Structure formats: C-alpha cells, structure tokens
Amino acid sequence: MKTIGLIGGLSWESTSVYYECINRSIQQQLGGIHSAKCLLYSFDFEEIAKLQREGEWDIATKRMIEVAKIVEDGGADLIAICTNTMHLMANEVQEAIEVPLIHIVDCVVEEIKAKKIAKVGLLGTRFTMEQSFYKERLITNDIDVIIPEEEDRQTVHDVIFGELCKGIMNETSKEAYLNIINKLVESGAEGIILGCTEIPLLIQQNDTCIPLFDTTAIHANKMVQKALA
C-alpha cells in the first residue's frame, strides 16, 4: 500500500469526509481492520480564505507548494489537494514535487465520460465557477460546461463560506441549491458537478434525479485506487 498525502483543512469539514471515505474504502477492499497509510497537513482555512478574498493567488500558490513539499518529504507517495478551488495552482504544485499530484478534475472527467455525459453544470465557489482553470480542463476533454447566473453564483458561494465550511446545514439553502440545479438542467445540463468539496455535505444524489458528481468521494476513491495499485 502506498502512502497517501492529503493537503486539507480547506475546510476541515470536507477533509474529515476525505479521511473517512479513504479509510472505509481501504477497509472494504482489504478487509479486517486495515486502514489507509496517510499523512495529513491541515491548514488554518482562514489563512487561505483571506488570500482568496484578497486575490493574493501568488502567495496562496507559494503556501500550497511549501505544504506539498512538507507532505512529500514526510513520505507521501502521492498527494491530493482536498478542495476544488485550490487546484487553480495544481500545475505549479506538481512542477515543484516529484510524486504525483492526483488532479481532482481529471478524476471527475473519468466519471463523466463513463456516464457518456457531454454537458454538465458546475457548482462551486465563485473562484471555481468563474475562473478558467477548472472549466478549461473539462472543455479540453470535450465536456461542455455551464454555470449558474450571477445571482445564483453568489448564493452558492455564500452558502459554502457562510454555512457549509462552518458545519451548518440549512434546509432553505438546500432548496435554493436544488432550484439552481434545476435551472442548469433546463439550460441543457445532463449532470451536475458538485465542484466544492463541502457541497456534498448538503446535497446528495437522493435529492435529485439528475446525475451528481460528488468531487469529494470521486477524488478520495481515486486516491485509494492509486494507493492499492
């Protein structure tokens, strides 16, 4: 079994899901009381969220590289950034380390293609929905992407930072998300990417008939696959 390196705390609410998902999958596949060999570096998320708000992406990139090297030096054989937004600097992080960085979008692309879906709606932070780093990786793989309208993007973003990152699950917010998902479906989306690792805390597949791509579970399961390969 390879050692999994996790860059987490972005937020810790979803990082805890990564940890549970990885270990449950290892136990299911190996049996007994097996669990994952892993290393976790957990940020104080406010440090990173402040850099995001202020547009200090160069500083955020430096911090991510520093931490990736710490995790690599600690013995990780492969590394995951446990958030969608901070894949904005995934290429720079990969260039700075020797072990593979398992890119969350590549994992999602595999799942979308397996379902033969050509057009998806993308939910996430404003950074993920509005900047090009995420959408371009999908488009390069022949997957069309649509995002919510301006007001809905702000709603999705505000719920993530104001509620989900604090462990608050609000039924009103859930209804708002489902309404936004329905609008994306009306615009032609055949599936929806839950492109923030906190969103699956609020929205699950049994809430809608449209296929959902839970980026947290998809990414965690790919890490297990790579660790046991």
PDB file of C-alpha atoms in Angstrom:
ATOM      1  CA  MET A   1       0.000   0.000   0.000  1.00  0.00           C
ATOM      2  CA  LYS A   2       1.309   3.436  -0.945  1.00  0.00           C
ATOM      3  CA  THR A   3       1.169   6.342   1.499  1.00  0.00           C
ATOM      4  CA  ILE A   4      -1.444   8.975   0.642  1.00  0.00           C
ATOM      5  CA  GLY A   5      -0.620  12.610   1.309  1.00  0.00           C
ATOM      6  CA  LEU A   6      -3.558  14.928   1.979  1.00  0.00           C
ATOM      7  CA  ILE A   7      -3.417  18.721   1.882  1.00  0.00           C
ATOM      8  CA  GLY A   8      -6.520  19.545   3.865  1.00  0.00           C
ATOM      9  CA  GLY A   9      -8.200  21.964   6.215  1.00  0.00           C
ATOM     10  CA  LEU A  10      -9.713  23.715   3.185  1.00  0.00           C
ATOM     11  CA  SER A  11     -12.129  23.356   5.024  1.00  0.00           C
ATOM     12  CA  TRP A  12     -11.688  20.702   7.717  1.00  0.00           C
ATOM     13  CA  GLU A  13     -15.394  19.836   7.339  1.00  0.00           C
ATOM     14  CA  SER A  14     -14.772  18.204   3.957  1.00  0.00           C
ATOM     15  CA  THR A  15     -11.270  16.992   4.849  1.00  0.00           C
ATOM     16  CA  SER A  16     -12.833  14.815   7.542  1.00  0.00           C
ATOM     17  CA  VAL A  17     -15.023  13.271   4.831  1.00  0.00           C
ATOM     18  CA  TYR A  18     -11.926  12.553   2.728  1.00  0.00           C
ATOM     19  CA  TYR A  19     -10.313  10.781   5.667  1.00  0.00           C
ATOM     20  CA  GLU A  20     -13.394   8.707   6.414  1.00  0.00           C
ATOM     21  CA  CYS A  21     -14.049   7.845   2.770  1.00  0.00           C
ATOM     22  CA  ILE A  22     -10.453   6.760   2.142  1.00  0.00           C
ATOM     23  CA  ASN A  23     -10.277   4.588   5.240  1.00  0.00           C
ATOM     24  CA  ARG A  24     -13.683   2.969   4.709  1.00  0.00           C
ATOM     25  CA  SER A  25     -12.745   2.123   1.143  1.00  0.00           C
ATOM     26  CA  ILE A  26      -9.412   0.620   2.212  1.00  0.00           C
ATOM     27  CA  GLN A  27     -11.178  -1.457   4.862  1.00  0.00           C
ATOM     28  CA  GLN A  28     -13.808  -2.669   2.396  1.00  0.00           C
ATOM     29  CA  GLN A  29     -11.201  -3.697  -0.143  1.00  0.00           C
ATOM     30  CA  LEU A  30      -8.623  -5.257   2.183  1.00  0.00           C
ATOM     31  CA  GLY A  31     -10.910  -6.466   4.970  1.00  0.00           C
ATOM     32  CA  GLY A  32     -10.114  -6.934   8.631  1.00  0.00           C
ATOM     33  CA  ILE A  33      -9.029  -3.797  10.412  1.00  0.00           C
ATOM     34  CA  HIS A  34      -6.983  -2.396   7.551  1.00  0.00           C
ATOM     35  CA  SER A  35      -6.835   1.376   7.214  1.00  0.00           C
ATOM     36  CA  ALA A  36      -5.029   3.802   4.935  1.00  0.00           C
ATOM     37  CA  LYS A  37      -1.417   4.814   5.286  1.00  0.00           C
ATOM     38  CA  CYS A  38      -1.705   8.566   5.013  1.00  0.00           C
ATOM     39  CA  LEU A  39      -0.238  11.889   6.007  1.00  0.00           C
ATOM     40  CA  LEU A  40      -2.405  14.964   6.534  1.00  0.00           C
ATOM     41  CA  TYR A  41      -1.372  18.601   6.602  1.00  0.00           C
ATOM     42  CA  SER A  42      -4.329  20.674   7.737  1.00  0.00           C
ATOM     43  CA  PHE A  43      -4.323  24.415   7.048  1.00  0.00           C
ATOM     44  CA  ASP A  44      -5.958  27.048   9.197  1.00  0.00           C
ATOM     45  CA  PHE A  45      -8.505  27.763   6.461  1.00  0.00           C
ATOM     46  CA  GLU A  46      -8.903  31.429   7.386  1.00  0.00           C
ATOM     47  CA  GLU A  47      -5.302  31.969   6.253  1.00  0.00           C
ATOM     48  CA  ILE A  48      -6.085  30.666   2.784  1.00  0.00           C
ATOM     49  CA  ALA A  49      -9.617  32.097   2.553  1.00  0.00           C
ATOM     50  CA  LYS A  50      -8.205  35.572   3.267  1.00  0.00           C
ATOM     51  CA  LEU A  51      -5.723  35.200   0.410  1.00  0.00           C
ATOM     52  CA  GLN A  52      -8.561  34.079  -1.865  1.00  0.00           C
ATOM     53  CA  ARG A  53     -10.750  37.052  -0.933  1.00  0.00           C
ATOM     54  CA  GLU A  54      -7.908  39.497  -1.500  1.00  0.00           C
ATOM     55  CA  GLY A  55      -6.823  37.924  -4.791  1.00  0.00           C
ATOM     56  CA  GLU A  56      -3.389  37.049  -3.423  1.00  0.00           C
ATOM     57  CA  TRP A  57      -3.115  33.916  -5.533  1.00  0.00           C
ATOM     58  CA  ASP A  58       0.684  34.134  -5.866  1.00  0.00           C
ATOM     59  CA  ILE A  59       1.076  33.949  -2.095  1.00  0.00           C
ATOM     60  CA  ALA A  60      -1.501  31.160  -1.899  1.00  0.00           C
ATOM     61  CA  THR A  61       0.453  29.240  -4.544  1.00  0.00           C
ATOM     62  CA  LYS A  62       3.671  29.582  -2.543  1.00  0.00           C
ATOM     63  CA  ARG A  63       1.933  28.277   0.583  1.00  0.00           C
ATOM     64  CA  MET A  64       0.494  25.299  -1.296  1.00  0.00           C
ATOM     65  CA  ILE A  65       3.903  24.434  -2.741  1.00  0.00           C
ATOM     66  CA  GLU A  66       5.536  24.708   0.684  1.00  0.00           C
ATOM     67  CA  VAL A  67       2.986  22.347   2.188  1.00  0.00           C
ATOM     68  CA  ALA A  68       3.133  19.886  -0.723  1.00  0.00           C
ATOM     69  CA  LYS A  69       6.901  19.619  -0.172  1.00  0.00           C
ATOM     70  CA  ILE A  70       6.370  19.034   3.547  1.00  0.00           C
ATOM     71  CA  VAL A  71       3.935  16.211   2.803  1.00  0.00           C
ATOM     72  CA  GLU A  72       6.244  14.745   0.157  1.00  0.00           C
ATOM     73  CA  ASP A  73       9.247  14.906   2.492  1.00  0.00           C
ATOM     74  CA  GLY A  74       7.143  13.185   5.131  1.00  0.00           C
ATOM     75  CA  GLY A  75       6.915  10.114   2.933  1.00  0.00           C
ATOM     76  CA  ALA A  76       3.805  10.517   0.775  1.00  0.00           C
ATOM     77  CA  ASP A  77       3.848   8.508  -2.453  1.00  0.00           C
ATOM     78  CA  LEU A  78       1.001  10.529  -3.976  1.00  0.00           C
ATOM     79  CA  ILE A  79      -0.742  13.745  -2.977  1.00  0.00           C
ATOM     80  CA  ALA A  80      -4.267  15.154  -3.084  1.00  0.00           C
ATOM     81  CA  ILE A  81      -5.331  18.760  -2.598  1.00  0.00           C
ATOM     82  CA  CYS A  82      -8.583  18.247  -0.677  1.00  0.00           C
ATOM     83  CA  THR A  83     -10.515  21.077  -2.308  1.00  0.00           C
ATOM     84  CA  ASN A  84     -11.544  22.114  -5.796  1.00  0.00           C
ATOM     85  CA  THR A  85     -10.682  25.820  -5.719  1.00  0.00           C
ATOM     86  CA  MET A  86      -7.019  25.363  -4.818  1.00  0.00           C
ATOM     87  CA  HIS A  87      -6.488  23.300  -7.956  1.00  0.00           C
ATOM     88  CA  LEU A  88      -6.063  26.724  -9.517  1.00  0.00           C
ATOM     89  CA  MET A  89      -2.360  26.251  -8.723  1.00  0.00           C
ATOM     90  CA  ALA A  90      -2.238  22.469  -9.196  1.00  0.00           C
ATOM     91  CA  ASN A  91       0.163  22.684 -12.141  1.00  0.00           C
ATOM     92  CA  GLU A  92       2.628  24.770 -10.153  1.00  0.00           C
ATOM     93  CA  VAL A  93       2.397  22.384  -7.214  1.00  0.00           C
ATOM     94  CA  GLN A  94       3.018  19.367  -9.433  1.00  0.00           C
ATOM     95  CA  GLU A  95       6.055  21.009 -11.002  1.00  0.00           C
ATOM     96  CA  ALA A  96       7.530  21.571  -7.529  1.00  0.00           C
ATOM     97  CA  ILE A  97       7.289  17.952  -6.313  1.00  0.00           C
ATOM     98  CA  GLU A  98       8.394  14.554  -7.559  1.00  0.00           C
ATOM     99  CA  VAL A  99       5.431  12.408  -6.508  1.00  0.00           C
ATOM    100  CA  PRO A 100       2.172  12.548  -8.495  1.00  0.00           C
ATOM    101  CA  LEU A 101      -0.495  15.072  -7.599  1.00  0.00           C
ATOM    102  CA  ILE A 102      -3.858  13.463  -8.311  1.00  0.00           C
ATOM    103  CA  HIS A 103      -5.874  16.224 -10.000  1.00  0.00           C
ATOM    104  CA  ILE A 104      -9.498  16.371  -8.887  1.00  0.00           C
ATOM    105  CA  VAL A 105     -10.812  17.474 -12.286  1.00  0.00           C
ATOM    106  CA  ASP A 106      -9.123  14.567 -14.072  1.00  0.00           C
ATOM    107  CA  CYS A 107     -10.883  12.191 -11.680  1.00  0.00           C
ATOM    108  CA  VAL A 108     -14.226  13.864 -12.346  1.00  0.00           C
ATOM    109  CA  VAL A 109     -13.655  13.758 -16.116  1.00  0.00           C
ATOM    110  CA  GLU A 110     -13.280   9.977 -15.932  1.00  0.00           C
ATOM    111  CA  GLU A 111     -16.616   9.661 -14.138  1.00  0.00           C
ATOM    112  CA  ILE A 112     -18.425  11.988 -16.543  1.00  0.00           C
ATOM    113  CA  LYS A 113     -17.108  10.140 -19.584  1.00  0.00           C
ATOM    114  CA  ALA A 114     -18.047   6.787 -18.040  1.00  0.00           C
ATOM    115  CA  LYS A 115     -21.652   8.028 -17.905  1.00  0.00           C
ATOM    116  CA  LYS A 116     -21.394   9.305 -21.505  1.00  0.00           C
ATOM    117  CA  ILE A 117     -22.425  12.808 -20.462  1.00  0.00           C
ATOM    118  CA  ALA A 118     -21.443  15.664 -22.772  1.00  0.00           C
ATOM    119  CA  LYS A 119     -22.707  18.749 -20.909  1.00  0.00           C
ATOM    120  CA  VAL A 120     -22.528  19.472 -17.209  1.00  0.00           C
ATOM    121  CA  GLY A 121     -23.465  22.216 -14.802  1.00  0.00           C
ATOM    122  CA  LEU A 122     -20.757  23.362 -12.394  1.00  0.00           C
ATOM    123  CA  LEU A 123     -21.390  24.456  -8.803  1.00  0.00           C
ATOM    124  CA  GLY A 124     -18.589  25.676  -6.553  1.00  0.00           C
ATOM    125  CA  THR A 125     -17.029  28.778  -5.104  1.00  0.00           C
ATOM    126  CA  ARG A 126     -17.121  31.879  -7.295  1.00  0.00           C
ATOM    127  CA  PHE A 127     -13.433  31.254  -7.982  1.00  0.00           C
ATOM    128  CA  THR A 128     -14.132  27.757  -9.316  1.00  0.00           C
ATOM    129  CA  MET A 129     -17.201  28.747 -11.322  1.00  0.00           C
ATOM    130  CA  GLU A 130     -15.854  31.984 -12.789  1.00  0.00           C
ATOM    131  CA  GLN A 131     -12.143  31.425 -13.364  1.00  0.00           C
ATOM    132  CA  SER A 132     -10.921  29.335 -16.272  1.00  0.00           C
ATOM    133  CA  PHE A 133      -8.674  26.767 -14.571  1.00  0.00           C
ATOM    134  CA  TYR A 134     -11.493  24.303 -13.856  1.00  0.00           C
ATOM    135  CA  LYS A 135     -13.737  24.770 -16.874  1.00  0.00           C
ATOM    136  CA  GLU A 136     -10.887  24.629 -19.387  1.00  0.00           C
ATOM    137  CA  ARG A 137      -9.793  21.233 -18.121  1.00  0.00           C
ATOM    138  CA  LEU A 138     -13.308  19.939 -18.741  1.00  0.00           C
ATOM    139  CA  ILE A 139     -13.634  21.594 -22.145  1.00  0.00           C
ATOM    140  CA  THR A 140     -10.266  20.152 -23.214  1.00  0.00           C
ATOM    141  CA  ASN A 141     -11.822  16.741 -22.573  1.00  0.00           C
ATOM    142  CA  ASP A 142     -14.820  17.550 -24.809  1.00  0.00           C
ATOM    143  CA  ILE A 143     -17.185  18.247 -21.914  1.00  0.00           C
ATOM    144  CA  ASP A 144     -19.305  21.386 -22.237  1.00  0.00           C
ATOM    145  CA  VAL A 145     -19.757  23.390 -19.037  1.00  0.00           C
ATOM    146  CA  ILE A 146     -22.432  25.815 -17.906  1.00  0.00           C
ATOM    147  CA  ILE A 147     -22.500  27.794 -14.671  1.00  0.00           C
ATOM    148  CA  PRO A 148     -25.350  29.488 -12.791  1.00  0.00           C
ATOM    149  CA  GLU A 149     -26.344  33.086 -13.476  1.00  0.00           C
ATOM    150  CA  GLU A 150     -24.720  35.853 -11.439  1.00  0.00           C
ATOM    151  CA  GLU A 151     -27.190  35.969  -8.538  1.00  0.00           C
ATOM    152  CA  ASP A 152     -27.217  32.188  -8.206  1.00  0.00           C
ATOM    153  CA  ARG A 153     -23.416  32.037  -8.269  1.00  0.00           C
ATOM    154  CA  GLN A 154     -23.335  34.411  -5.327  1.00  0.00           C
ATOM    155  CA  THR A 155     -25.876  32.284  -3.453  1.00  0.00           C
ATOM    156  CA  VAL A 156     -23.845  29.119  -3.995  1.00  0.00           C
ATOM    157  CA  HIS A 157     -20.649  30.870  -2.891  1.00  0.00           C
ATOM    158  CA  ASP A 158     -22.198  32.491   0.199  1.00  0.00           C
ATOM    159  CA  VAL A 159     -23.682  29.206   1.428  1.00  0.00           C
ATOM    160  CA  ILE A 160     -20.303  27.481   1.088  1.00  0.00           C
ATOM    161  CA  PHE A 161     -18.378  30.019   3.159  1.00  0.00           C
ATOM    162  CA  GLY A 162     -21.163  31.225   5.426  1.00  0.00           C
ATOM    163  CA  GLU A 163     -22.643  27.843   6.293  1.00  0.00           C
ATOM    164  CA  LEU A 164     -21.053  24.652   4.971  1.00  0.00           C
ATOM    165  CA  CYS A 165     -17.484  25.484   5.991  1.00  0.00           C
ATOM    166  CA  LYS A 166     -18.881  26.054   9.496  1.00  0.00           C
ATOM    167  CA  GLY A 167     -20.780  22.769   9.569  1.00  0.00           C
ATOM    168  CA  ILE A 168     -24.179  24.459   9.187  1.00  0.00           C
ATOM    169  CA  MET A 169     -26.725  22.553   7.076  1.00  0.00           C
ATOM    170  CA  ASN A 170     -29.717  24.751   6.304  1.00  0.00           C
ATOM    171  CA  GLU A 171     -32.838  23.335   4.648  1.00  0.00           C
ATOM    172  CA  THR A 172     -33.568  26.670   2.997  1.00  0.00           C
ATOM    173  CA  SER A 173     -30.109  26.668   1.438  1.00  0.00           C
ATOM    174  CA  LYS A 174     -30.647  23.116   0.251  1.00  0.00           C
ATOM    175  CA  GLU A 175     -33.837  24.162  -1.513  1.00  0.00           C
ATOM    176  CA  ALA A 176     -32.002  27.103  -3.094  1.00  0.00           C
ATOM    177  CA  TYR A 177     -29.276  24.790  -4.389  1.00  0.00           C
ATOM    178  CA  LEU A 178     -31.820  22.372  -5.831  1.00  0.00           C
ATOM    179  CA  ASN A 179     -33.581  25.250  -7.597  1.00  0.00           C
ATOM    180  CA  ILE A 180     -30.262  26.337  -9.095  1.00  0.00           C
ATOM    181  CA  ILE A 181     -29.567  22.769 -10.197  1.00  0.00           C
ATOM    182  CA  ASN A 182     -32.982  22.648 -11.889  1.00  0.00           C
ATOM    183  CA  LYS A 183     -32.180  25.864 -13.776  1.00  0.00           C
ATOM    184  CA  LEU A 184     -28.931  24.331 -15.033  1.00  0.00           C
ATOM    185  CA  VAL A 185     -30.833  21.249 -16.187  1.00  0.00           C
ATOM    186  CA  GLU A 186     -33.310  23.488 -18.015  1.00  0.00           C
ATOM    187  CA  SER A 187     -30.292  25.077 -19.728  1.00  0.00           C
ATOM    188  CA  GLY A 188     -29.153  21.701 -21.005  1.00  0.00           C
ATOM    189  CA  ALA A 189     -27.013  20.192 -18.247  1.00  0.00           C
ATOM    190  CA  GLU A 190     -27.107  16.393 -18.253  1.00  0.00           C
ATOM    191  CA  GLY A 191     -25.276  16.146 -14.936  1.00  0.00           C
ATOM    192  CA  ILE A 192     -24.074  18.453 -12.161  1.00  0.00           C
ATOM    193  CA  ILE A 193     -20.554  18.680 -10.757  1.00  0.00           C
ATOM    194  CA  LEU A 194     -20.600  19.394  -7.026  1.00  0.00           C
ATOM    195  CA  GLY A 195     -17.386  21.306  -7.554  1.00  0.00           C
ATOM    196  CA  CYS A 196     -16.778  22.272  -3.965  1.00  0.00           C
ATOM    197  CA  THR A 197     -15.913  19.536  -1.503  1.00  0.00           C
ATOM    198  CA  GLU A 198     -18.383  20.981   1.039  1.00  0.00           C
ATOM    199  CA  ILE A 199     -21.439  20.849  -1.237  1.00  0.00           C
ATOM    200  CA  PRO A 200     -21.960  17.059  -0.824  1.00  0.00           C
ATOM    201  CA  LEU A 201     -22.481  17.738   2.874  1.00  0.00           C
ATOM    202  CA  LEU A 202     -25.726  19.458   1.831  1.00  0.00           C
ATOM    203  CA  ILE A 203     -26.757  17.866  -1.479  1.00  0.00           C
ATOM    204  CA  GLN A 204     -26.764  14.114  -2.160  1.00  0.00           C
ATOM    205  CA  GLN A 205     -27.845  12.012  -5.098  1.00  0.00           C
ATOM    206  CA  ASN A 206     -31.129  11.024  -3.469  1.00  0.00           C
ATOM    207  CA  ASP A 207     -32.154  14.717  -3.521  1.00  0.00           C
ATOM    208  CA  THR A 208     -32.477  14.814  -7.314  1.00  0.00           C
ATOM    209  CA  CYS A 209     -32.824  12.556 -10.333  1.00  0.00           C
ATOM    210  CA  ILE A 210     -30.108  14.406 -12.289  1.00  0.00           C
ATOM    211  CA  PRO A 211     -26.699  12.668 -12.047  1.00  0.00           C
ATOM    212  CA  LEU A 212     -24.469  14.355  -9.464  1.00  0.00           C
ATOM    213  CA  PHE A 213     -20.693  14.168  -9.449  1.00  0.00           C
ATOM    214  CA  ASP A 214     -19.548  14.252  -5.826  1.00  0.00           C
ATOM    215  CA  THR A 215     -15.990  15.528  -6.203  1.00  0.00           C
ATOM    216  CA  THR A 216     -15.033  14.610  -2.633  1.00  0.00           C
ATOM    217  CA  ALA A 217     -15.965  10.944  -2.981  1.00  0.00           C
ATOM    218  CA  ILE A 218     -14.641  10.682  -6.545  1.00  0.00           C
ATOM    219  CA  HIS A 219     -11.270  12.158  -5.566  1.00  0.00           C
ATOM    220  CA  ALA A 220     -10.962  10.086  -2.381  1.00  0.00           C
ATOM    221  CA  ASN A 221     -11.800   6.854  -4.195  1.00  0.00           C
ATOM    222  CA  LYS A 222      -9.213   7.580  -6.887  1.00  0.00           C
ATOM    223  CA  MET A 223      -6.588   8.065  -4.170  1.00  0.00           C
ATOM    224  CA  VAL A 224      -7.439   4.631  -2.788  1.00  0.00           C
ATOM    225  CA  GLN A 225      -7.231   3.099  -6.254  1.00  0.00           C
ATOM    226  CA  LYS A 226      -3.804   4.637  -6.800  1.00  0.00           C
ATOM    227  CA  ALA A 227      -2.602   3.652  -3.323  1.00  0.00           C
ATOM    228  CA  LEU A 228      -3.522  -0.007  -3.854  1.00  0.00           C
ATOM    229  CA  ALA A 229      -2.343  -0.233  -7.479  1.00  0.00           C
TER     230      ALA A 229
END
